[in-house]
mmCIF file of C-alpha atoms and ligand atoms in Angstrom:
data_model
loop_
_atom_site.group_PDB
_atom_site.id
_atom_site.type_symbol
_atom_site.label_atom_id
_atom_site.label_comp_id
_atom_site.label_asym_id
_atom_site.label_seq_id
_atom_site.Cartn_x
_atom_site.Cartn_y
_atom_site.Cartn_z
ATOM 1 C CA UNK A 1434 88.696 19.281 -168.377
ATOM 2 C CA UNK A 1435 90.236 21.220 -165.800
ATOM 3 C CA UNK A 1436 86.710 22.518 -163.062
ATOM 4 C CA UNK A 1437 86.956 24.654 -159.603
ATOM 5 C CA UNK A 1438 84.955 25.924 -157.064
ATOM 6 C CA UNK A 1439 85.835 28.788 -154.295
ATOM 7 C CA UNK A 1440 85.480 28.650 -151.012
ATOM 8 C CA UNK A 1441 85.794 31.353 -149.163
ATOM 9 C CA UNK A 1442 84.204 34.407 -146.476
ATOM 10 C CA UNK A 1443 82.189 37.095 -147.697
ATOM 11 C CA UNK A 1444 81.487 40.514 -146.246
ATOM 12 C CA UNK A 1445 78.170 41.813 -145.893
ATOM 13 C CA UNK A 1446 78.020 43.906 -148.256
ATOM 14 C CA UNK A 1447 80.798 44.751 -150.078
ATOM 15 C CA UNK A 1448 80.296 43.667 -153.208
ATOM 16 C CA UNK A 1449 83.017 45.154 -154.693
ATOM 17 C CA UNK A 1450 85.369 43.651 -152.308
ATOM 18 C CA UNK A 1451 83.751 40.302 -152.719
ATOM 19 C CA UNK A 1452 83.658 39.895 -155.804
ATOM 20 C CA UNK A 1453 87.758 41.291 -156.233
ATOM 21 C CA UNK A 1454 88.118 38.383 -153.688
ATOM 22 C CA UNK A 1455 86.643 35.771 -155.381
ATOM 23 C CA UNK A 1456 88.167 36.594 -158.977
ATOM 24 C CA UNK A 1457 91.966 36.869 -156.300
ATOM 25 C CA UNK A 1458 91.374 33.371 -155.773
ATOM 26 C CA UNK A 1459 90.448 32.403 -159.482
ATOM 27 C CA UNK A 1460 93.876 33.866 -160.494
ATOM 28 C CA UNK A 1461 95.403 31.051 -158.870
ATOM 29 C CA UNK A 1462 95.232 27.349 -160.664
ATOM 30 C CA UNK A 1463 94.183 27.338 -164.050
ATOM 31 C CA UNK A 1464 90.146 26.001 -164.754
ATOM 32 C CA UNK A 1465 87.843 25.958 -167.596
ATOM 33 C CA UNK A 1466 85.069 26.192 -165.915
ATOM 34 C CA UNK A 1467 84.686 28.024 -161.784
ATOM 35 C CA UNK A 1468 82.196 27.736 -159.550
ATOM 36 C CA UNK A 1469 81.602 30.147 -156.898
ATOM 37 C CA UNK A 1470 79.380 30.633 -153.884
ATOM 38 C CA UNK A 1471 75.606 31.773 -154.079
ATOM 39 C CA UNK A 1472 75.247 35.407 -153.436
ATOM 40 C CA UNK A 1473 79.130 35.434 -153.223
ATOM 41 C CA UNK A 1474 79.119 39.253 -153.393
ATOM 42 C CA UNK A 1475 76.406 40.352 -151.102
ATOM 43 C CA UNK A 1476 76.411 38.083 -148.807
ATOM 44 C CA UNK A 1477 73.368 36.033 -147.472
ATOM 45 C CA UNK A 1478 72.123 37.104 -144.507
ATOM 46 C CA UNK A 1479 69.488 40.035 -145.353
ATOM 47 C CA UNK A 1480 67.158 41.974 -143.128
ATOM 48 C CA UNK A 1481 64.737 43.235 -145.753
ATOM 49 C CA UNK A 1482 63.272 42.971 -148.627
ATOM 50 C CA UNK A 1483 65.054 46.444 -149.914
ATOM 51 C CA UNK A 1484 68.063 45.226 -148.045
ATOM 52 C CA UNK A 1485 68.072 43.148 -151.214
ATOM 53 C CA UNK A 1486 66.891 45.299 -153.555
ATOM 54 C CA UNK A 1487 69.503 48.174 -153.214
ATOM 55 C CA UNK A 1488 72.330 45.251 -153.319
ATOM 56 C CA UNK A 1489 70.446 43.104 -156.514
ATOM 57 C CA UNK A 1490 72.353 43.642 -160.109
ATOM 58 C CA UNK A 1491 70.648 43.739 -163.304
ATOM 59 C CA UNK A 1492 71.831 40.477 -165.312
ATOM 60 C CA UNK A 1493 73.913 41.250 -167.000
ATOM 61 C CA UNK A 1494 73.748 44.929 -166.841
ATOM 62 C CA UNK A 1495 75.802 45.073 -163.165
ATOM 63 C CA UNK A 1496 78.734 45.315 -161.851
ATOM 64 C CA UNK A 1497 79.173 42.042 -160.698
ATOM 65 C CA UNK A 1498 78.229 40.359 -163.781
ATOM 66 C CA UNK A 1499 80.709 42.402 -165.487
ATOM 67 C CA UNK A 1500 83.272 42.069 -164.101
ATOM 68 C CA UNK A 1501 83.295 38.693 -164.058
ATOM 69 C CA UNK A 1502 82.517 38.327 -167.644
ATOM 70 C CA UNK A 1503 86.277 40.822 -167.524
ATOM 71 C CA UNK A 1504 88.121 37.842 -165.763
ATOM 72 C CA UNK A 1505 86.325 35.378 -168.213
ATOM 73 C CA UNK A 1506 88.115 36.965 -171.553
ATOM 74 C CA UNK A 1507 91.237 37.183 -169.543
ATOM 75 C CA UNK A 1508 91.385 34.421 -169.163
ATOM 76 C CA UNK A 1509 89.717 31.590 -171.408
ATOM 77 C CA UNK A 1510 87.742 30.309 -168.007
ATOM 78 C CA UNK A 1511 83.858 29.426 -167.753
ATOM 79 C CA UNK A 1512 82.286 30.877 -164.343
ATOM 80 C CA UNK A 1513 78.817 29.993 -162.452
ATOM 81 C CA UNK A 1514 78.349 32.965 -159.500
ATOM 82 C CA UNK A 1515 75.639 33.014 -157.330
ATOM 83 C CA UNK A 1516 74.041 36.382 -157.820
ATOM 84 C CA UNK A 1517 71.308 38.403 -156.075
ATOM 85 C CA UNK A 1518 68.843 39.575 -159.754
ATOM 86 C CA UNK A 1519 67.055 42.409 -159.848
ATOM 87 C CA UNK A 1520 64.516 42.092 -162.545
ATOM 88 C CA UNK A 1521 62.367 45.018 -163.013
ATOM 89 C CA UNK A 1522 60.627 44.988 -159.696
ATOM 90 C CA UNK A 1523 61.973 41.677 -158.866
ATOM 91 C CA UNK A 1524 64.670 39.837 -157.369
ATOM 92 C CA UNK A 1525 65.882 36.849 -157.438
ATOM 93 C CA UNK A 1526 68.374 34.370 -155.616
ATOM 94 C CA UNK A 1527 70.318 33.853 -159.072
ATOM 95 C CA UNK A 1528 73.113 33.010 -160.406
ATOM 96 C CA UNK A 1529 74.949 33.879 -164.022
ATOM 97 C CA UNK A 1530 76.865 31.682 -166.402
ATOM 98 C CA UNK A 1531 79.536 33.800 -168.466
ATOM 99 C CA UNK A 1532 82.457 32.872 -170.345
ATOM 100 C CA UNK A 1533 85.002 34.592 -172.816
ATOM 101 C CA UNK A 1534 82.578 36.157 -175.254
ATOM 102 C CA UNK A 1535 80.069 37.173 -172.799
ATOM 103 C CA UNK A 1536 76.764 36.602 -170.684
ATOM 104 C CA UNK A 1537 75.495 32.888 -171.208
ATOM 105 C CA UNK A 1538 72.940 32.290 -168.885
ATOM 106 C CA UNK A 1539 71.126 32.181 -165.860
ATOM 107 C CA UNK A 1540 69.402 30.336 -163.160
ATOM 108 C CA UNK A 1541 66.855 31.816 -159.845
ATOM 109 C CA UNK A 1542 67.031 29.589 -157.242
ATOM 110 C CA UNK A 1543 63.665 27.522 -157.533
ATOM 111 C CA UNK A 1544 63.365 26.163 -153.878
ATOM 112 C CA UNK A 1545 63.982 29.116 -151.216
ATOM 113 C CA UNK A 1546 65.316 28.345 -147.771
ATOM 114 C CA UNK A 1547 64.257 30.232 -144.471
ATOM 115 C CA UNK A 1548 63.547 34.246 -144.174
ATOM 116 C CA UNK A 1549 64.938 33.937 -148.840
ATOM 117 C CA UNK A 1550 60.805 33.592 -148.378
ATOM 118 C CA UNK A 1551 61.137 36.354 -147.272
ATOM 119 C CA UNK A 1552 63.052 38.796 -149.476
ATOM 120 C CA UNK A 1553 63.247 36.993 -152.433
ATOM 121 C CA UNK A 1554 60.867 36.426 -155.371
ATOM 122 C CA UNK A 1555 60.888 31.763 -156.112
ATOM 123 C CA UNK A 1556 62.725 31.314 -159.400
ATOM 124 C CA UNK A 1557 60.800 31.153 -162.667
ATOM 125 C CA UNK A 1558 62.587 30.127 -165.037
ATOM 126 C CA UNK A 1559 63.359 26.709 -166.458
ATOM 127 C CA UNK A 1560 65.838 23.884 -165.102
ATOM 128 C CA UNK A 1561 67.984 23.733 -168.351
ATOM 129 C CA UNK A 1562 71.360 22.929 -169.503
ATOM 130 C CA UNK A 1563 73.927 25.451 -171.484
ATOM 131 C CA UNK A 1564 76.421 24.329 -173.440
ATOM 132 C CA UNK A 1565 79.711 25.851 -172.854
ATOM 133 C CA UNK A 1566 82.008 24.307 -176.219
ATOM 134 C CA UNK A 1567 80.609 20.887 -176.042
ATOM 135 C CA UNK A 1568 80.477 20.832 -172.421
ATOM 136 C CA UNK A 1569 76.691 20.559 -171.187
ATOM 137 C CA UNK A 1570 76.293 22.418 -167.852
ATOM 138 C CA UNK A 1571 73.370 22.415 -165.632
ATOM 139 C CA UNK A 1572 73.425 25.212 -162.166
ATOM 140 C CA UNK A 1573 71.588 24.998 -159.408
ATOM 141 C CA UNK A 1574 71.875 27.011 -156.426
ATOM 142 C CA UNK A 1575 71.829 25.172 -152.450
ATOM 143 C CA UNK A 1576 68.713 24.240 -151.304
ATOM 144 C CA UNK A 1577 67.485 22.631 -154.685
ATOM 145 C CA UNK A 1578 69.836 19.734 -153.406
ATOM 146 C CA UNK A 1579 67.079 18.774 -151.546
ATOM 147 C CA UNK A 1580 64.370 18.280 -153.920
ATOM 148 C CA UNK A 1581 66.407 15.237 -156.803
ATOM 149 C CA UNK A 1582 63.960 16.544 -159.160
ATOM 150 C CA UNK A 1583 66.734 19.625 -159.957
ATOM 151 C CA UNK A 1584 69.259 17.809 -160.006
ATOM 152 C CA UNK A 1585 67.256 14.539 -162.167
ATOM 153 C CA UNK A 1586 65.849 17.271 -164.756
ATOM 154 C CA UNK A 1587 68.991 19.261 -165.720
ATOM 155 C CA UNK A 1588 70.835 15.548 -166.182
ATOM 156 C CA UNK A 1589 67.851 13.724 -168.157
ATOM 157 C CA UNK A 1590 68.266 17.025 -170.459
ATOM 158 C CA UNK A 1591 71.597 16.753 -170.842
ATOM 159 C CA UNK A 1592 73.631 17.911 -168.004
ATOM 160 C CA UNK A 1593 76.801 16.741 -167.430
ATOM 161 C CA UNK A 1594 78.042 19.093 -164.468
ATOM 162 C CA UNK A 1595 75.723 20.033 -162.377
ATOM 163 C CA UNK A 1596 77.768 23.541 -160.684
ATOM 164 C CA UNK A 1597 76.593 24.172 -157.664
ATOM 165 C CA UNK A 1598 76.508 27.398 -155.999
ATOM 166 C CA UNK A 1599 75.773 27.656 -152.072
ATOM 167 C CA UNK A 1600 75.587 28.868 -148.787
ATOM 168 C CA UNK A 1601 75.313 25.410 -146.609
ATOM 169 C CA UNK A 1602 74.521 26.051 -143.628
ATOM 170 C CA UNK A 1603 73.369 22.265 -141.703
ATOM 171 C CA UNK A 1604 76.616 20.355 -141.117
ATOM 172 C CA UNK A 1605 77.186 17.749 -143.614
ATOM 173 C CA UNK A 1606 73.739 17.176 -145.157
ATOM 174 C CA UNK A 1607 74.531 19.292 -148.464
ATOM 175 C CA UNK A 1608 77.288 18.074 -149.378
ATOM 176 C CA UNK A 1609 76.218 13.451 -148.430
ATOM 177 C CA UNK A 1610 73.080 15.183 -150.798
ATOM 178 C CA UNK A 1611 75.193 16.273 -154.010
ATOM 179 C CA UNK A 1612 77.484 13.115 -153.523
ATOM 180 C CA UNK A 1613 73.517 10.924 -154.592
ATOM 181 C CA UNK A 1614 72.677 13.674 -157.196
ATOM 182 C CA UNK A 1615 75.704 12.799 -158.322
ATOM 183 C CA UNK A 1616 75.314 8.753 -157.858
ATOM 184 C CA UNK A 1617 71.698 8.517 -159.137
ATOM 185 C CA UNK A 1618 72.584 10.320 -162.377
ATOM 186 C CA UNK A 1619 75.536 9.794 -162.687
ATOM 187 C CA UNK A 1620 77.225 13.552 -163.354
ATOM 188 C CA UNK A 1621 79.784 15.451 -161.786
ATOM 189 C CA UNK A 1622 78.461 18.088 -159.790
ATOM 190 C CA UNK A 1623 80.192 21.072 -158.073
ATOM 191 C CA UNK A 1624 79.164 22.691 -154.714
ATOM 192 C CA UNK A 1625 81.010 26.165 -154.316
ATOM 193 C CA UNK A 1626 79.925 26.467 -151.014
ATOM 194 C CA UNK A 1627 80.994 29.993 -148.124
ATOM 195 C CA UNK A 1628 82.668 29.759 -145.032
ATOM 196 C CA UNK A 1629 82.558 32.308 -141.811
ATOM 197 C CA UNK A 1630 79.442 33.305 -140.222
ATOM 198 C CA UNK A 1631 76.866 36.374 -140.405
ATOM 199 C CA UNK A 1632 75.356 38.115 -137.296
ATOM 200 C CA UNK A 1633 72.203 40.084 -138.588
ATOM 201 C CA UNK A 1634 69.055 41.275 -137.754
ATOM 202 C CA UNK A 1635 69.112 38.843 -134.699
ATOM 203 C CA UNK A 1636 70.035 35.651 -136.845
ATOM 204 C CA UNK A 1637 73.554 34.181 -136.783
ATOM 205 C CA UNK A 1638 73.713 32.049 -139.638
ATOM 206 C CA UNK A 1639 77.326 29.886 -139.702
ATOM 207 C CA UNK A 1640 78.149 28.615 -142.583
ATOM 208 C CA UNK A 1641 79.976 25.283 -143.535
ATOM 209 C CA UNK A 1642 82.882 24.883 -145.674
ATOM 210 C CA UNK A 1643 83.500 21.428 -147.511
ATOM 211 C CA UNK A 1644 82.955 22.820 -150.985
ATOM 212 C CA UNK A 1645 83.093 19.232 -153.480
ATOM 213 C CA UNK A 1646 83.571 17.864 -156.434
ATOM 214 C CA UNK A 1647 82.050 14.737 -157.344
ATOM 215 C CA UNK A 1648 82.026 12.311 -159.862
ATOM 216 C CA UNK A 1649 79.660 10.251 -161.710
ATOM 217 C CA UNK A 1650 80.105 7.394 -159.406
ATOM 218 C CA UNK A 1651 79.766 9.548 -156.609
ATOM 219 C CA UNK A 1652 83.879 9.151 -155.742
ATOM 220 C CA UNK A 1653 84.578 13.109 -153.987
ATOM 221 C CA UNK A 1654 87.002 14.290 -156.335
ATOM 222 C CA UNK A 1655 87.952 17.183 -154.116
ATOM 223 C CA UNK A 1656 86.519 18.870 -151.056
ATOM 224 C CA UNK A 1657 87.868 22.154 -149.085
ATOM 225 C CA UNK A 1658 88.041 22.408 -145.538
ATOM 226 C CA UNK A 1659 85.286 23.359 -143.316
ATOM 227 C CA UNK A 1660 86.349 26.878 -142.505
ATOM 228 C CA UNK A 1661 89.724 27.474 -144.453
ATOM 229 C CA UNK A 1662 89.402 29.967 -147.582
ATOM 230 C CA UNK A 1663 90.433 27.475 -150.365
ATOM 231 C CA UNK A 1664 90.148 26.473 -154.360
ATOM 232 C CA UNK A 1665 90.230 23.069 -155.395
ATOM 233 C CA UNK A 1666 90.640 22.302 -159.389
ATOM 234 C CA UNK A 1667 90.226 18.333 -160.450
ATOM 235 C CA UNK A 1668 90.577 17.595 -164.039
ATOM 236 C CA UNK A 1669 87.507 15.601 -164.918
ATOM 237 C CA UNK A 1670 86.790 14.101 -168.196
ATOM 238 C CA UNK A 1671 82.908 15.642 -168.666
ATOM 239 C CA UNK A 1672 82.258 12.607 -171.703
ATOM 240 C CA UNK A 1673 82.097 10.177 -168.472
ATOM 241 C CA UNK A 1674 78.802 11.462 -167.851
ATOM 242 C CA UNK A 1675 76.246 9.747 -170.955
ATOM 243 C CA UNK A 1676 77.821 6.647 -169.316
ATOM 244 C CA UNK A 1677 74.566 5.615 -167.777
ATOM 245 C CA UNK A 1678 75.216 2.058 -167.035
ATOM 246 C CA UNK A 1679 75.631 0.958 -163.403
ATOM 247 C CA UNK A 1680 75.825 -3.026 -164.155
ATOM 248 C CA UNK A 1681 75.797 -4.773 -167.886
ATOM 249 C CA UNK A 1682 71.972 -5.064 -166.755
ATOM 250 C CA UNK A 1683 71.038 -1.158 -165.692
ATOM 251 C CA UNK A 1684 71.230 1.724 -166.989
ATOM 252 C CA UNK A 1685 70.136 4.651 -165.014
ATOM 253 C CA UNK A 1686 67.864 6.050 -167.383
ATOM 254 C CA UNK A 1687 67.081 3.857 -169.363
ATOM 255 C CA UNK A 1688 65.693 1.574 -166.798
ATOM 256 C CA UNK A 1689 63.239 4.371 -164.935
ATOM 257 C CA UNK A 1690 59.289 3.812 -164.749
ATOM 258 C CA UNK A 1691 58.257 7.205 -164.979
ATOM 259 C CA UNK A 1692 54.337 6.235 -165.566
ATOM 260 C CA UNK A 1693 54.720 5.120 -161.712
ATOM 261 C CA UNK A 1694 56.382 8.271 -160.127
ATOM 262 C CA UNK A 1695 55.421 10.725 -162.471
ATOM 263 C CA UNK A 1696 53.277 12.871 -159.578
HETATM 264 C C1 LIG B 875 70.875 27.678 -148.285
HETATM 265 O O1 LIG B 875 69.647 27.431 -149.518
HETATM 266 N N1 LIG B 875 70.840 29.273 -148.457
HETATM 267 C C2 LIG B 875 70.980 27.033 -147.660
#
């Protein structure tokens, strides 16, 4: 199975252009599963909830999800992408999972970062993997990496690959923490981070790039540069994620003692 990330610099508010750019980058190397950054179609630095509401889209009816489904139909690939989701009067920092047969699933970011707390409603869906043609994937978004429970829950529920759309802003931190999430759960992780910067509403953020694919032993299988538009694709054997053994005597899941730490 070939998995890939797309790293680029979305332009704030230019939903059509950002979607077209991401799709054209995915037209390059072939992959079975693509991961795009958090909020890849809208940009990140909102200044009001109204502004988010204007750019957010219903999933799966919105034009961005539809464009991704068209791409998936044409190429046979699956895509996980971070999208601002509007659902009635609620707005989520969301992600969509689509494939050649159409809409598959959605995720809504549980751990909101910084001013996201002012603009978005917190995620209200369980951390539940979905099956993509026999391979189970889980989705979490950016700052969720700081909460090991997110990746652990997905892995305990059978995720072999954790797809991680991101807009990371603390250099090196999310990349390091996702290596740990991969290693401690013996799963693959694919972090698609954005690059560039945004200055809006008196705030300025620089996004750190270095998108990466990590194996179940924590090895970095692909790492993008800190500020270059790039795609990275790696061939993986997802069944490796079923093996939780690290020594003859230790299986990281069988050895858990939840009675001591189920707080
Ligand atoms: C983040 O969660 N976008 C840092």
